[in-house]
Amino acid sequence: MIELTNISKVYDTPAGPFHAIDDVTLSIGSGDIFGIIGESGAGKSTLVRCINLLEQPTSGSVVIDGHDVTSLRGRDLRELRADIGMIFQRFSLFEQRTVLDNVIFPATLASTGKRVSRAEAPERARKLLALVGLEGKEGSYPSQLSGGQQQRVAIARALMTSPKTLLCDEATSALDTLTTSQVLDLLGRINRELGVTIVLITHSLAVARRICNHVVVMDHGHVVEQGTAEEIFSNPQADVTRALLQFEGEGR
Ligand SMILES: Nc1ncnc2c1ncn2[C@@H]1O[C@H](COP(=O)(O)OP(=O)(O)OP(=O)(O)O)[C@@H](O)[C@H]1O
């Protein structure tokens, strides 16, 4: 269980303090596929980066499985991050390394290498590549793969340290509809078969509706609505949710 309580994040900007996140409280259950939706600039990325403390909240607490991790530093913080994988819109692969070496990478880091030894890393990486449907691509370079395949490599790499949670920041935004659907199916399978909790940022209600069991809607740094995906989509309360639904309806 991930519990964010009264989280705020204030950036100092030339124009003065800017409240990117304003007093957000929410709980993410173990095994959830938890969607965070909202328009660009709503604060989705900032909030999710507070979970693994890539952003230090200005105030509030982050409690994971009963442990307050908000002030972790050094080795303890690195341990926490090994437990929380992350994938991004732009895949963030090493272009000069093969697919296999990209997936092995976390095993070569002092911070995460303890989770998987260098000796067992190639075997584990091959198994993960098979899990994400990329058997036979071990020796390819990222530029030789499609966007969907590159995101699968990133997913395999994120799973290398056996994380309990996978944070997905607009992970399908650069992909076409069919590829998005395949990557969402893969994330669903990882959730079911490996028991990994998935936190999914998206500006697309269709994506959230397809895969998430619980959804929060953010607007200007606030959570304006939360509930089961079913509740949010069948009976939206917030103006921003209605606007997103209407926009997607028109886009169909
Ligand atoms: N380092 C920073 N300094 C100042 N302002 C920032 C910083 N990082 C983010 N912001 C601002 O905080 C707000 C929230 O940004 P964030 O990236 O969390 O939004 P988002 O909902 O994820 O948007 P998008 O979908 O476009 O990625 C934005 O207005 C952004 O400009």
Short mmCIF file of C-alpha atoms and ligand atoms in Angstrom, two decimals:
data_model
loop_
_atom_site.label_atom_id
_atom_site.label_comp_id
_atom_site.label_asym_id
_atom_site.label_seq_id
_atom_site.Cartn_x
_atom_site.Cartn_y
_atom_site.Cartn_z
CA MET A 1 0.00 0.00 0.00
CA ILE A 2 1.29 3.44 -0.96
CA GLU A 3 -0.16 6.27 1.12
CA LEU A 4 0.40 9.86 0.10
CA THR A 5 -0.81 12.24 2.81
CA ASN A 6 -1.16 16.01 2.40
CA ILE A 7 1.50 16.09 -0.31
CA SER A 8 2.43 19.53 -1.62
CA LYS A 9 5.21 20.50 -3.99
CA VAL A 10 6.14 24.14 -4.39
CA TYR A 11 8.70 25.21 -7.01
CA ASP A 12 10.56 28.48 -6.73
CA THR A 13 10.16 30.25 -10.04
CA PRO A 14 11.19 33.73 -11.20
CA ALA A 15 7.51 34.69 -10.89
CA GLY A 16 7.41 33.45 -7.27
CA PRO A 17 6.42 30.17 -5.58
CA PHE A 18 4.45 27.82 -7.83
CA HIS A 19 2.23 25.13 -6.25
CA ALA A 20 2.56 22.19 -8.64
CA ILE A 21 0.88 19.85 -6.10
CA ASP A 22 -1.44 21.21 -3.46
CA ASP A 23 -2.38 19.04 -0.48
CA VAL A 24 -2.97 15.72 -2.21
CA THR A 25 -3.98 12.68 -0.15
CA LEU A 26 -4.53 9.29 -1.76
CA SER A 27 -3.91 5.58 -1.23
CA ILE A 28 -2.78 3.07 -3.81
CA GLY A 29 -3.60 -0.52 -2.85
CA SER A 30 -1.17 -3.38 -3.43
CA GLY A 31 -2.06 -5.02 -6.71
CA ASP A 32 -3.98 -1.99 -8.00
CA ILE A 33 -3.73 -0.65 -11.51
CA PHE A 34 -4.10 2.95 -10.43
CA GLY A 35 -4.71 5.64 -13.03
CA ILE A 36 -3.80 9.31 -12.63
CA ILE A 37 -5.47 11.38 -15.30
CA GLY A 38 -5.69 15.07 -16.06
CA GLU A 39 -4.71 17.68 -18.58
CA SER A 40 -1.15 18.72 -19.32
CA GLY A 41 0.36 20.60 -16.38
CA ALA A 42 -2.14 19.18 -13.86
CA GLY A 43 0.73 17.86 -11.73
CA LYS A 44 0.56 14.14 -12.60
CA SER A 45 4.29 13.60 -13.17
CA THR A 46 5.29 15.67 -10.17
CA LEU A 47 2.98 13.65 -7.92
CA VAL A 48 4.22 10.29 -9.20
CA ARG A 49 7.85 11.39 -8.85
CA CYS A 50 7.08 12.07 -5.19
CA ILE A 51 6.31 8.34 -4.76
CA ASN A 52 9.92 7.31 -5.49
CA LEU A 53 11.21 10.64 -4.17
CA LEU A 54 12.70 11.73 -7.49
CA GLU A 55 10.90 14.85 -6.29
CA GLN A 56 11.12 15.64 -2.57
CA PRO A 57 7.68 16.84 -1.45
CA THR A 58 7.72 20.32 0.08
CA SER A 59 5.36 18.97 2.74
CA GLY A 60 3.37 15.82 3.46
CA SER A 61 4.34 12.19 3.83
CA VAL A 62 4.90 9.13 1.66
CA VAL A 63 4.26 5.86 3.50
CA ILE A 64 4.90 2.56 1.74
CA ASP A 65 3.75 -0.68 3.35
CA GLY A 66 3.60 1.09 6.71
CA HIS A 67 7.08 2.68 6.50
CA ASP A 68 7.43 6.44 6.26
CA VAL A 69 9.93 6.86 3.41
CA THR A 70 9.64 10.64 3.01
CA SER A 71 13.00 11.42 4.56
CA LEU A 72 15.01 8.42 3.32
CA ARG A 73 18.51 9.22 2.07
CA GLY A 74 21.51 7.36 0.69
CA ARG A 75 21.41 3.58 0.70
CA ASP A 76 17.86 3.36 2.08
CA LEU A 77 16.58 5.63 -0.68
CA ARG A 78 18.37 3.54 -3.33
CA GLU A 79 16.76 0.40 -1.87
CA LEU A 80 13.35 2.05 -2.06
CA ARG A 81 13.92 2.97 -5.71
CA ALA A 82 14.92 -0.61 -6.56
CA ASP A 83 11.47 -1.59 -5.33
CA ILE A 84 9.78 0.91 -7.66
CA GLY A 85 10.40 0.57 -11.40
CA MET A 86 9.62 3.41 -13.77
CA ILE A 87 8.96 3.72 -17.50
CA PHE A 88 8.54 6.86 -19.57
CA GLN A 89 6.94 8.15 -22.75
CA ARG A 90 10.28 8.32 -24.54
CA PHE A 91 11.50 4.85 -23.48
CA SER A 92 14.90 6.23 -22.29
CA LEU A 93 16.97 3.32 -23.64
CA PHE A 94 20.72 3.42 -24.25
CA GLU A 95 21.04 3.66 -28.02
CA GLN A 96 24.61 2.32 -28.11
CA ARG A 97 23.75 -0.83 -26.14
CA THR A 98 22.00 -3.97 -27.31
CA VAL A 99 18.54 -4.85 -26.07
CA LEU A 100 20.05 -7.47 -23.73
CA ASP A 101 22.57 -4.99 -22.29
CA ASN A 102 19.84 -2.42 -21.76
CA VAL A 103 17.86 -4.91 -19.69
CA ILE A 104 20.96 -6.08 -17.78
CA PHE A 105 21.89 -2.47 -16.93
CA PRO A 106 20.25 -2.27 -13.45
CA ALA A 107 22.32 -5.30 -12.38
CA THR A 108 25.52 -3.35 -13.13
CA LEU A 109 24.65 -0.47 -10.80
CA ALA A 110 25.81 -0.36 -7.22
CA SER A 111 22.41 1.04 -6.25
CA THR A 112 20.30 -1.79 -7.67
CA GLY A 113 22.88 -4.51 -8.38
CA LYS A 114 22.30 -6.18 -5.06
CA ARG A 115 18.88 -7.32 -6.25
CA VAL A 116 20.32 -9.36 -9.08
CA SER A 117 23.95 -10.44 -9.36
CA ARG A 118 25.96 -9.84 -12.52
CA ALA A 119 26.33 -13.61 -12.91
CA GLU A 120 22.59 -14.28 -13.00
CA ALA A 121 21.72 -11.06 -14.88
CA PRO A 122 21.94 -12.33 -18.51
CA GLU A 123 19.72 -15.34 -17.80
CA ARG A 124 17.18 -13.20 -15.95
CA ALA A 125 17.24 -10.55 -18.70
CA ARG A 126 16.55 -13.22 -21.36
CA LYS A 127 13.59 -14.53 -19.35
CA LEU A 128 12.18 -11.01 -18.98
CA LEU A 129 12.62 -10.35 -22.70
CA ALA A 130 10.67 -13.55 -23.39
CA LEU A 131 7.99 -12.40 -20.93
CA VAL A 132 7.54 -9.11 -22.83
CA GLY A 133 7.48 -10.92 -26.19
CA LEU A 134 10.94 -9.99 -27.45
CA GLU A 135 12.62 -13.39 -27.69
CA GLY A 136 15.19 -13.25 -30.50
CA LYS A 137 15.75 -9.47 -30.23
CA GLU A 138 18.47 -9.69 -27.57
CA GLY A 139 21.24 -8.60 -29.95
CA SER A 140 19.29 -5.79 -31.66
CA TYR A 141 19.86 -2.11 -30.95
CA PRO A 142 16.97 0.17 -29.91
CA SER A 143 17.01 2.00 -33.27
CA GLN A 144 16.22 -1.32 -34.97
CA LEU A 145 13.01 -1.75 -32.97
CA SER A 146 9.53 -0.24 -33.25
CA GLY A 147 8.28 2.12 -30.57
CA GLY A 148 6.16 -0.62 -29.01
CA GLN A 149 9.14 -2.98 -28.93
CA GLN A 150 11.33 -0.29 -27.36
CA GLN A 151 8.75 0.26 -24.62
CA ARG A 152 8.75 -3.51 -24.01
CA VAL A 153 12.54 -3.37 -23.54
CA ALA A 154 12.05 -0.53 -21.05
CA ILE A 155 9.44 -2.61 -19.21
CA ALA A 156 11.78 -5.63 -19.06
CA ARG A 157 14.56 -3.37 -17.74
CA ALA A 158 12.25 -1.90 -15.09
CA LEU A 159 11.36 -5.43 -13.93
CA MET A 160 15.00 -6.49 -13.58
CA THR A 161 15.12 -5.64 -9.87
CA SER A 162 11.77 -7.40 -9.17
CA PRO A 163 10.00 -4.18 -8.13
CA LYS A 164 6.71 -4.29 -6.24
CA THR A 165 5.48 -1.21 -8.08
CA LEU A 166 5.83 0.05 -11.65
CA LEU A 167 5.31 3.76 -12.33
CA CYS A 168 4.30 4.45 -15.93
CA ASP A 169 4.57 8.11 -16.97
CA GLU A 170 2.60 8.50 -20.23
CA ALA A 171 4.10 5.15 -21.27
CA THR A 172 1.84 4.74 -24.28
CA SER A 173 1.53 8.36 -25.41
CA ALA A 174 4.10 7.94 -28.19
CA LEU A 175 2.47 4.78 -29.53
CA ASP A 176 -0.30 4.18 -32.07
CA THR A 177 -3.66 2.76 -31.00
CA LEU A 178 -2.95 -0.92 -31.69
CA THR A 179 0.51 -0.80 -30.09
CA THR A 180 -0.94 1.06 -27.09
CA SER A 181 -3.47 -1.70 -26.68
CA GLN A 182 -0.75 -4.38 -26.80
CA VAL A 183 1.43 -2.59 -24.24
CA LEU A 184 -1.60 -2.12 -21.95
CA ASP A 185 -2.33 -5.86 -22.25
CA LEU A 186 1.28 -6.56 -21.27
CA LEU A 187 1.03 -4.25 -18.23
CA GLY A 188 -2.19 -6.04 -17.24
CA ARG A 189 -0.43 -9.40 -17.48
CA ILE A 190 2.52 -8.15 -15.39
CA ASN A 191 0.02 -6.97 -12.78
CA ARG A 192 -1.83 -10.29 -12.70
CA GLU A 193 1.04 -12.73 -13.08
CA LEU A 194 3.78 -10.97 -11.13
CA GLY A 195 1.54 -9.11 -8.68
CA VAL A 196 3.16 -5.77 -9.54
CA THR A 197 1.18 -2.68 -8.52
CA ILE A 198 0.91 -0.34 -11.50
CA VAL A 199 0.57 3.45 -11.28
CA LEU A 200 -0.29 4.80 -14.69
CA ILE A 201 -0.23 8.47 -15.65
CA THR A 202 -2.20 9.26 -18.73
CA HIS A 203 -4.07 12.13 -20.30
CA SER A 204 -6.21 9.56 -22.12
CA LEU A 205 -9.43 8.40 -20.51
CA ALA A 206 -9.58 5.56 -23.01
CA VAL A 207 -6.29 4.21 -21.67
CA ALA A 208 -7.42 4.55 -18.05
CA ARG A 209 -10.78 3.00 -18.81
CA ARG A 210 -9.15 0.06 -20.53
CA ILE A 211 -6.85 -1.04 -17.73
CA CYS A 212 -7.27 0.83 -14.41
CA ASN A 213 -9.36 -0.38 -11.48
CA HIS A 214 -9.00 2.90 -9.57
CA VAL A 215 -8.65 6.40 -11.00
CA VAL A 216 -7.91 9.89 -9.69
CA VAL A 217 -8.43 13.01 -11.75
CA MET A 218 -6.05 15.92 -11.21
CA ASP A 219 -6.46 19.57 -12.06
CA HIS A 220 -4.09 22.42 -11.19
CA GLY A 221 -2.25 20.37 -8.56
CA HIS A 222 -5.41 19.08 -6.86
CA VAL A 223 -7.16 15.73 -6.92
CA VAL A 224 -10.63 16.80 -8.05
CA GLU A 225 -12.21 13.36 -8.25
CA GLN A 226 -11.40 9.78 -7.38
CA GLY A 227 -13.09 6.40 -7.42
CA THR A 228 -13.31 3.18 -9.33
CA ALA A 229 -12.86 3.50 -13.07
CA GLU A 230 -16.49 2.44 -13.43
CA GLU A 231 -17.71 5.25 -11.11
CA ILE A 232 -15.61 7.95 -12.71
CA PHE A 233 -16.54 7.11 -16.28
CA SER A 234 -20.22 6.38 -15.76
CA ASN A 235 -20.90 9.35 -13.47
CA PRO A 236 -18.17 12.02 -13.75
CA GLN A 237 -18.51 14.80 -11.17
CA ALA A 238 -15.68 17.24 -11.90
CA ASP A 239 -15.82 19.69 -14.79
CA VAL A 240 -12.39 18.61 -15.98
CA THR A 241 -13.46 14.93 -16.12
CA ARG A 242 -16.56 15.84 -18.09
CA ALA A 243 -14.46 17.97 -20.43
CA LEU A 244 -11.97 15.11 -20.99
CA LEU A 245 -14.82 12.67 -21.62
CA GLN A 246 -16.53 15.03 -24.00
CA PHE A 247 -13.29 15.69 -25.86
CA GLU A 248 -12.57 11.98 -26.26
CA GLY A 249 -16.16 11.32 -27.33
CA GLU A 250 -15.81 13.93 -30.05
CA GLY A 251 -12.46 12.49 -31.08
CA ARG A 252 -13.91 9.05 -31.80
N1 LIG B 1 11.21 21.97 -11.84
C1 LIG B 1 10.12 22.74 -12.01
N2 LIG B 1 10.17 24.06 -11.75
C2 LIG B 1 9.06 24.84 -11.90
N3 LIG B 1 7.85 24.38 -12.29
C3 LIG B 1 7.74 23.06 -12.56
C4 LIG B 1 8.86 22.18 -12.42
N4 LIG B 1 8.45 20.92 -12.76
C5 LIG B 1 7.14 21.03 -13.08
N5 LIG B 1 6.72 22.31 -12.97
C6 LIG B 1 5.36 22.80 -13.21
O1 LIG B 1 4.47 22.07 -12.41
C7 LIG B 1 3.24 21.85 -13.11
C8 LIG B 1 2.94 20.38 -13.11
O2 LIG B 1 3.88 19.71 -13.97
P1 LIG B 1 3.77 18.16 -14.25
O3 LIG B 1 4.85 17.80 -15.22
O4 LIG B 1 3.70 17.43 -12.96
O5 LIG B 1 2.34 18.07 -14.97
P2 LIG B 1 1.69 16.88 -15.78
O6 LIG B 1 0.26 16.81 -15.37
O7 LIG B 1 2.50 15.64 -15.61
O8 LIG B 1 1.79 17.42 -17.26
P3 LIG B 1 2.16 16.65 -18.63
O9 LIG B 1 1.00 15.74 -18.89
O10 LIG B 1 2.27 17.77 -19.62
O11 LIG B 1 3.44 15.93 -18.39
C9 LIG B 1 3.42 22.44 -14.50
O12 LIG B 1 2.81 23.71 -14.54
C10 LIG B 1 4.92 22.57 -14.65
O13 LIG B 1 5.26 23.65 -15.48
#
